[in-house]
C-alpha atoms as one frame of an Amber mdcrd trajectory, in Angstrom:
protein
  -0.223   0.050  -0.128   1.436   3.722  -0.742   1.479   6.265   1.426  -1.441
   8.158   0.072  -3.669   5.183   0.637  -2.308   4.777   3.787  -2.764   8.472
   4.493  -6.479   8.136   3.580  -6.714   5.005   5.971  -5.507   6.869   9.173
  -7.737   9.689   8.141 -10.689   7.496   8.095  -9.471   6.047  11.462  -9.783
   9.573  12.743 -13.303   9.834  11.283 -14.319   6.751  12.621 -12.884   7.974
  16.308 -14.772  11.684  16.427 -18.019   9.027  15.423 -17.394   7.127  17.921
 -16.894   9.741  20.476 -20.722  11.152  19.311 -22.015   7.785  19.839 -20.737
   7.225  22.913 -22.069  10.618  23.932 -25.743   9.664  22.378 -25.475   6.417
  24.226 -24.880   8.011  27.692 -27.642  10.482  27.449 -30.289   7.720  26.058
 -28.875   5.176  28.859 -29.314   8.425  31.330 -33.048   8.881  30.399 -33.552
   5.378  30.518 -32.624   5.033  34.075 -34.833   7.994  35.231 -38.066   6.412
  33.333 -37.223   2.919  35.161 -36.547   4.840  38.675 -40.038   6.865  37.719
 -42.102   3.767  36.737 -40.919   1.770  39.786 -41.691   4.309  42.261 -45.427
   4.484  40.748 -47.581   2.198  42.799 -48.452  -0.850  41.467 -52.281   0.616
  40.635 -50.640   3.329  39.000 -48.218   1.090  36.675 -50.952  -0.199  34.775
 -52.635   3.022  34.343 -52.286   4.758  31.001 -49.445   7.555  32.480 -47.627
   3.508  33.416 -48.066   2.266  30.164 -46.658   5.263  28.598 -43.675   4.995
  30.728 -43.646   1.347  30.304 -43.981   1.958  26.115 -40.967   4.247  26.627
 -38.536   2.534  28.531 -39.093  -0.273  25.660 -37.869   1.947  23.317 -35.343
   3.472  25.023 -33.776   0.017  25.379 -33.857  -0.815  21.796 -32.132   2.905
  21.161 -29.930   1.829  24.020 -28.827  -1.537  22.600 -29.009  -0.245  19.092
 -26.490   2.414  19.825 -24.274  -0.100  21.755 -24.448  -2.293  18.657 -22.935
   0.539  16.315 -20.495   0.967  18.797 -19.360  -2.558  19.013 -19.388  -2.125
  14.818 -17.448   1.119  14.875 -14.647  -0.885  17.124 -14.733  -3.838  14.330
 -14.426  -1.302  11.510 -11.272   0.272  13.435  -9.737  -2.457  13.775 -10.012
  -3.687  10.263  -8.213  -0.324   8.698  -5.706  -0.252  11.866  -4.432  -3.952
  10.450  -5.021  -2.484   6.827  -2.768   0.330   7.303  -0.061  -1.515   8.774
   0.402  -3.663   5.962
């Protein structure tokens, strides 16, 4: 691999690292809201958990869990891509 191609890969790796930081921040924010919603739901009396408000909170929790899982999956995939690019640039 020539120097120009290696430099392109180095630039790609830097862009991925920047993206990872953004996704990590987003994941942390989503996880914080998820924790707050779980606490809110858990603090509702059992009767209120079955009310419209409780069902709304429960639905939000489900969506936040899915979003959190997806963000963490993106982080894992970005880590794999970065590893692949690191290996390619060192070849």
